[in-house]
mmCIF file of C-alpha atoms in Angstrom:
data_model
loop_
_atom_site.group_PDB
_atom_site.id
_atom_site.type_symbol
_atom_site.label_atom_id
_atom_site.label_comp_id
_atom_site.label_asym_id
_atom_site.label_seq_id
_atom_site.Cartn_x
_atom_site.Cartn_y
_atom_site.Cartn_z
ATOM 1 C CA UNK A 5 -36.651 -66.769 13.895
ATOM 2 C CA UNK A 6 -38.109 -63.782 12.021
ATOM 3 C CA UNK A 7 -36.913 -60.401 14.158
ATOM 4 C CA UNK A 8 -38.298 -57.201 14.383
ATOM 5 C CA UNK A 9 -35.216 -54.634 13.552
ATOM 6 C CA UNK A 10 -34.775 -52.213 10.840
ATOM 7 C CA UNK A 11 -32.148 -52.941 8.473
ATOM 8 C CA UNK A 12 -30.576 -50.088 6.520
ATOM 9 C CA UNK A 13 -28.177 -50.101 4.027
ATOM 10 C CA UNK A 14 -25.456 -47.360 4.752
ATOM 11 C CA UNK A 15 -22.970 -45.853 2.537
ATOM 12 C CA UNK A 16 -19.870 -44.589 2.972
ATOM 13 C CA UNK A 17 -19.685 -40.731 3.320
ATOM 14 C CA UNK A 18 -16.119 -40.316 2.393
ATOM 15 C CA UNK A 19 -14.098 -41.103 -0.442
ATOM 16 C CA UNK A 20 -10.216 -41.796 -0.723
ATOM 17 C CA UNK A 21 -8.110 -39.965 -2.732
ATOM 18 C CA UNK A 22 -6.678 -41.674 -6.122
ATOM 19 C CA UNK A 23 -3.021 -41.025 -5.184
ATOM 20 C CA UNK A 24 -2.733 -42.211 -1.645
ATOM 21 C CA UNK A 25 0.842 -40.528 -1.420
ATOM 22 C CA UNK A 26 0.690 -37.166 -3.437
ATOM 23 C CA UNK A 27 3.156 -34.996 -1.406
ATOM 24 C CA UNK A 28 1.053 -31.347 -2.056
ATOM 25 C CA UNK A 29 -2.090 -33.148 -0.960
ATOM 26 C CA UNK A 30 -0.746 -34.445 1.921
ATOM 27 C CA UNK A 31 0.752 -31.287 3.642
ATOM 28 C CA UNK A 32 -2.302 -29.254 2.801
ATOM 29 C CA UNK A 33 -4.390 -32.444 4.281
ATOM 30 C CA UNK A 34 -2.399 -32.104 7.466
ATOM 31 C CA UNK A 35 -2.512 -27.876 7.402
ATOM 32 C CA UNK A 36 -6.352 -28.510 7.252
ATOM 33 C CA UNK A 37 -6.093 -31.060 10.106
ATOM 34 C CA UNK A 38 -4.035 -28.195 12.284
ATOM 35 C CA UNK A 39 -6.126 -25.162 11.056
ATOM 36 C CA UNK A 40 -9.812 -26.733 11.849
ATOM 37 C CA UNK A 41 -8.503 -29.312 14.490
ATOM 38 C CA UNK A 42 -9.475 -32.313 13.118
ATOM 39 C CA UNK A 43 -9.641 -36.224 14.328
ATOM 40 C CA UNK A 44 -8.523 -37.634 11.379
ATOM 41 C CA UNK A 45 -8.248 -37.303 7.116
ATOM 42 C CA UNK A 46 -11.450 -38.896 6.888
ATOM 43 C CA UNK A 47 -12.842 -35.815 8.318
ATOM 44 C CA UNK A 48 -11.600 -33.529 5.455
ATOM 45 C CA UNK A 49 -12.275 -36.344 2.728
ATOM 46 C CA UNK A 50 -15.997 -36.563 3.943
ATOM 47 C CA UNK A 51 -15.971 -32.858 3.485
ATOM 48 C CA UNK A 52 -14.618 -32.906 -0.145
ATOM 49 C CA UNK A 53 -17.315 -35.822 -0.831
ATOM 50 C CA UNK A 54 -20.046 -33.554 0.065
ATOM 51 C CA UNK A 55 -18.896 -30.783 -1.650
ATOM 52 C CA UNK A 56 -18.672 -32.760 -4.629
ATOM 53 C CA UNK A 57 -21.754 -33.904 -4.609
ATOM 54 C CA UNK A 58 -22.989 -30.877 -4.134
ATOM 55 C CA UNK A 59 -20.553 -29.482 -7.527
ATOM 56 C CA UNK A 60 -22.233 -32.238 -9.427
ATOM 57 C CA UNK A 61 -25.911 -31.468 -8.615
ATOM 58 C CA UNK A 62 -24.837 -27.865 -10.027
ATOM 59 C CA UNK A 63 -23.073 -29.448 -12.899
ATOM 60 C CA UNK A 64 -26.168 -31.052 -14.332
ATOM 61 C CA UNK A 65 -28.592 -28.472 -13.942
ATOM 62 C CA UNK A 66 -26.650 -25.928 -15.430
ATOM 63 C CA UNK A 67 -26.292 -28.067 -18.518
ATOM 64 C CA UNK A 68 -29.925 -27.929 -18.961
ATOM 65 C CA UNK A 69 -31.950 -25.258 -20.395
ATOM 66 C CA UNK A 70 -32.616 -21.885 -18.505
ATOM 67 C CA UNK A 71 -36.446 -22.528 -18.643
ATOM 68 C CA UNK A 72 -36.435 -25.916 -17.917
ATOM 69 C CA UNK A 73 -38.493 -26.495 -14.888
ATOM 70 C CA UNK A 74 -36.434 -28.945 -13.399
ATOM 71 C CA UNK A 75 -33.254 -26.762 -13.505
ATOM 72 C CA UNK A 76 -36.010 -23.532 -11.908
ATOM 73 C CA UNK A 77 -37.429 -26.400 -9.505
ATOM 74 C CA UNK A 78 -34.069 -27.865 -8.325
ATOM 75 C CA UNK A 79 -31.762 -24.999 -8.332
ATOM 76 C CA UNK A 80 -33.675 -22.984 -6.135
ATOM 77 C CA UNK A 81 -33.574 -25.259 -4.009
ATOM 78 C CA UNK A 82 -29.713 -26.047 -4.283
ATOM 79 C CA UNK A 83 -29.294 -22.261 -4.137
ATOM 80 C CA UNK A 84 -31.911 -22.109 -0.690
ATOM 81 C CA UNK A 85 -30.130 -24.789 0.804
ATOM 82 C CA UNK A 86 -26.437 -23.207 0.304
ATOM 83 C CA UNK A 87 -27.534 -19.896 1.645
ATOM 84 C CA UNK A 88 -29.163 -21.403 4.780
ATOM 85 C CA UNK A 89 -26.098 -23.293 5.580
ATOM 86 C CA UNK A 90 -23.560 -19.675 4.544
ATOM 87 C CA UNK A 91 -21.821 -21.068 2.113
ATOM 88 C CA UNK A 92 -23.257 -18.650 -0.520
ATOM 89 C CA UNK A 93 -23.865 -14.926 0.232
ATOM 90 C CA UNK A 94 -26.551 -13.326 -0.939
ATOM 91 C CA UNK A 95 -25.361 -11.422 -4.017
ATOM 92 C CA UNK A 96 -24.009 -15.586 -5.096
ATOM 93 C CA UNK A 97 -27.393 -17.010 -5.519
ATOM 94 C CA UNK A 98 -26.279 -18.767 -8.896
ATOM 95 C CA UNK A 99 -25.467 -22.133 -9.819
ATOM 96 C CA UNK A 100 -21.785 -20.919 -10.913
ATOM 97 C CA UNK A 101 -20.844 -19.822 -7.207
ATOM 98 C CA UNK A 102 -21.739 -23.225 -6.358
ATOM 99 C CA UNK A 103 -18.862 -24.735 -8.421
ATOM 100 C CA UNK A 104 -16.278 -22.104 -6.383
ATOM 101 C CA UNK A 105 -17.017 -23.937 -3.373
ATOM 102 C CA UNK A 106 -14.243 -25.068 -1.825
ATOM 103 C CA UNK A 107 -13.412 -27.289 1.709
ATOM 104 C CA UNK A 108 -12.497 -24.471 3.748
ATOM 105 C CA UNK A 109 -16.029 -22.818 3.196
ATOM 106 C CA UNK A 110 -17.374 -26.133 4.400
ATOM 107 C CA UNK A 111 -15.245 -26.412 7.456
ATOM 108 C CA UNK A 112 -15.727 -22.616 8.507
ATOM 109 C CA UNK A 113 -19.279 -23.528 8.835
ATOM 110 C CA UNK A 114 -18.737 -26.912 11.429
ATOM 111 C CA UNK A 115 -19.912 -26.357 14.906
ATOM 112 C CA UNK A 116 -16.407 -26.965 16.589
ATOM 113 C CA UNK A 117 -15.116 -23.822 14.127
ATOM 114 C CA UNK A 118 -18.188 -21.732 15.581
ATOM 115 C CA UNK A 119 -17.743 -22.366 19.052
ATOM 116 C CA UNK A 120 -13.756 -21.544 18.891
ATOM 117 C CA UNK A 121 -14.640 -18.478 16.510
ATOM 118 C CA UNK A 122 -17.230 -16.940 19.431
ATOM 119 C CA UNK A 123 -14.948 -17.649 22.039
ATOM 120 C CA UNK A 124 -16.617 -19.889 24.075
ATOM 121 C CA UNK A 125 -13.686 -21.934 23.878
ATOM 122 C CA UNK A 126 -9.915 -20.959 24.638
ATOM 123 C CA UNK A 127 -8.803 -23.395 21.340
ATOM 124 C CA UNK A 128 -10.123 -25.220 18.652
ATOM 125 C CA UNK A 129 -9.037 -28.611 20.285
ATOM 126 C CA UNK A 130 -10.817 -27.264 23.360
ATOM 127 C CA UNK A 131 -13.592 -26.727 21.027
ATOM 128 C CA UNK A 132 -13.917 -30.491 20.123
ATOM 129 C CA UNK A 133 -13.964 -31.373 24.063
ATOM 130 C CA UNK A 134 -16.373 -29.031 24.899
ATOM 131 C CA UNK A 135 -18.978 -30.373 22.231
ATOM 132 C CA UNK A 136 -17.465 -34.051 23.001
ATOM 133 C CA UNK A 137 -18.493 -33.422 26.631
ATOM 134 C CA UNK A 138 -22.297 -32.087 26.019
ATOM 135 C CA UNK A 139 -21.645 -28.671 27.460
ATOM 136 C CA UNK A 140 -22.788 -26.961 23.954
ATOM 137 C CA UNK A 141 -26.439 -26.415 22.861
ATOM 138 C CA UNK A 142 -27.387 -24.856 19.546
ATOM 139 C CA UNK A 143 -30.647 -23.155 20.066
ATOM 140 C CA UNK A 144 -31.333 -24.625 23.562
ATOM 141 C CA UNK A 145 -31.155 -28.146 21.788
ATOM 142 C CA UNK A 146 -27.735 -29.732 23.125
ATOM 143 C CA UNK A 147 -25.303 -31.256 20.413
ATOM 144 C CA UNK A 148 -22.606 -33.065 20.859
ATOM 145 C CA UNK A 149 -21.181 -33.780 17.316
ATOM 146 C CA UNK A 150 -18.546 -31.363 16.465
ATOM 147 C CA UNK A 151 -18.993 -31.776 12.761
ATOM 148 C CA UNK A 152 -22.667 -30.354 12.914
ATOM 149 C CA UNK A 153 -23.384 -28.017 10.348
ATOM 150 C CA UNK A 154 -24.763 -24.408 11.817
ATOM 151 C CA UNK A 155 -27.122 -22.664 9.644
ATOM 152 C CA UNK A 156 -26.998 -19.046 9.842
ATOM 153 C CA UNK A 157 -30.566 -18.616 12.088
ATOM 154 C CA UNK A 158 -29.019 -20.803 14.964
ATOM 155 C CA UNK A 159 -25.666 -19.136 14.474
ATOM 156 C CA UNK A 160 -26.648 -16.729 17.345
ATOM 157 C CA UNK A 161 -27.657 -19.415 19.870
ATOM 158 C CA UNK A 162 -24.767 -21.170 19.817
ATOM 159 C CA UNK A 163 -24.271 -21.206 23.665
ATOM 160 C CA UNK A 164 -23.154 -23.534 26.698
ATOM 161 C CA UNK A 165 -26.035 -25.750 27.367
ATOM 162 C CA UNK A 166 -28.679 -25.036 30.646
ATOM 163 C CA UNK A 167 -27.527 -28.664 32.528
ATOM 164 C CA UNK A 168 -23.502 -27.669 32.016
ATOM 165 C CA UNK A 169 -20.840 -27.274 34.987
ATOM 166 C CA UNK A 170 -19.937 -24.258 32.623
ATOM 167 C CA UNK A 171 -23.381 -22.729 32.756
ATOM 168 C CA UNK A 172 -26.167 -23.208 35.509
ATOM 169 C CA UNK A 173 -25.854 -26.693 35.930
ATOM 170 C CA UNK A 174 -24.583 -28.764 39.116
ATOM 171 C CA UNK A 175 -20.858 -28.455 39.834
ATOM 172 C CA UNK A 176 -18.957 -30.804 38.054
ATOM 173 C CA UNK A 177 -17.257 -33.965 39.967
ATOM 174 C CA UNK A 178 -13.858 -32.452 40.671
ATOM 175 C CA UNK A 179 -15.342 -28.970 42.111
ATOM 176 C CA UNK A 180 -18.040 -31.119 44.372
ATOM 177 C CA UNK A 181 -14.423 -33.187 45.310
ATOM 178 C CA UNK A 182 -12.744 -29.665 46.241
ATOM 179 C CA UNK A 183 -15.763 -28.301 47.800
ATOM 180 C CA UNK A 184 -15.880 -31.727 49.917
ATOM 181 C CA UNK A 185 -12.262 -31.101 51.015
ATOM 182 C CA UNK A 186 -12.587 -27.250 51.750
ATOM 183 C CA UNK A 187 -15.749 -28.453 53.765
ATOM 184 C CA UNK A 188 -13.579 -31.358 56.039
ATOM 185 C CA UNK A 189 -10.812 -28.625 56.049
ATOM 186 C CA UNK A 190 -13.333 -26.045 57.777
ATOM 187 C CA UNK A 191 -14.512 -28.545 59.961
ATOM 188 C CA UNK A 192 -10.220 -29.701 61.167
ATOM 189 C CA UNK A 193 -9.630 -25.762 61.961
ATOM 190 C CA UNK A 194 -12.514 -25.883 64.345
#
């Protein structure tokens, strides 16, 4: 029976390192975890995957010519990409600052580093929660995906969301569950 549903073929975003138990790799792995608060290695490894994909689209266009309109074409837009996202100021706007990149950059720029960094949240692991739980919007639009690259525009309107306990929204379950037993306590003193 034929069926309807779109079949994709994914691929993984993250790729394993060579030497599985390399003892410098490992406790600067684990530093990362702890600095950025991450779930898990993958996190860091999907990082370093993008980044090097990212190195090797630089690679190849700067082996071709200067003029060559795919290298003017494509680079611009490697370069317009990079600086939209902050990981290249604006006096780096070459192909050669692209190859300094490194995982840090990537990770300063992760919503859950933005939102700790502002000081909407009191940690970085409370950071994670707070996305986790909805209660952050990035330009009124709510994300919940604490890996979400910001882009310097919507840097600015990273705020609690509208529908939030934290912001406007209805009081969460455990204040309506206090509120209920301050309003049965007011009613027993009477």
């Amino acid at each position: 029976m034929p069926t309807n549903a779109q079949h994709r073929n994914y691929r993984k975003t993250y790729k394993t390192p060579r030497r599985p138990f390399e003892k410098e790799r490992l406790d600067a792995e684990l530093k990362l975890v702890g600095e950025y608060g991450l779930r898990c290695k993958r996190e860091i490894w999907r990082c370093q995957y993008a980044l090097a994909k990212l190195r090797k689209a630089a690679r190849t266009l700067l082996t071709l010519d200067p003029k060559d309109p795919k290298r003017i074409f494509e680079g611009a837009a490697l370069l317009r990409r990079m600086s939209r996202y902050g990981l290249l100021g604006e006096d780096e706007l070459e192909l050669d600052f692209v190859l300094q990149l490194t995982t840090q950059k990537l990770l300063e720029r992760r919503l859950q580093t933005k939102v700790f960094k502002q000081g909407l949240a009191k940690s970085i692991h409370h950071a994670r929660v707070l996305i986790r739980q909805r209660h952050i919007s990035v330009g009124g639009q709510l994300v919940n995906v604490p890996s979400f690259n910001v882009r310097t525009s919507s840097e600015k309107h990273i705020d609690i969301s509208a529908n939030s306990p934290y912001g406007q929204g209805a009081p969460g379950r455990v204040a309506k569950k206090r509120a209920a037993a301050k309003a049965a306590a007011g009613d027993d003193d009477e």
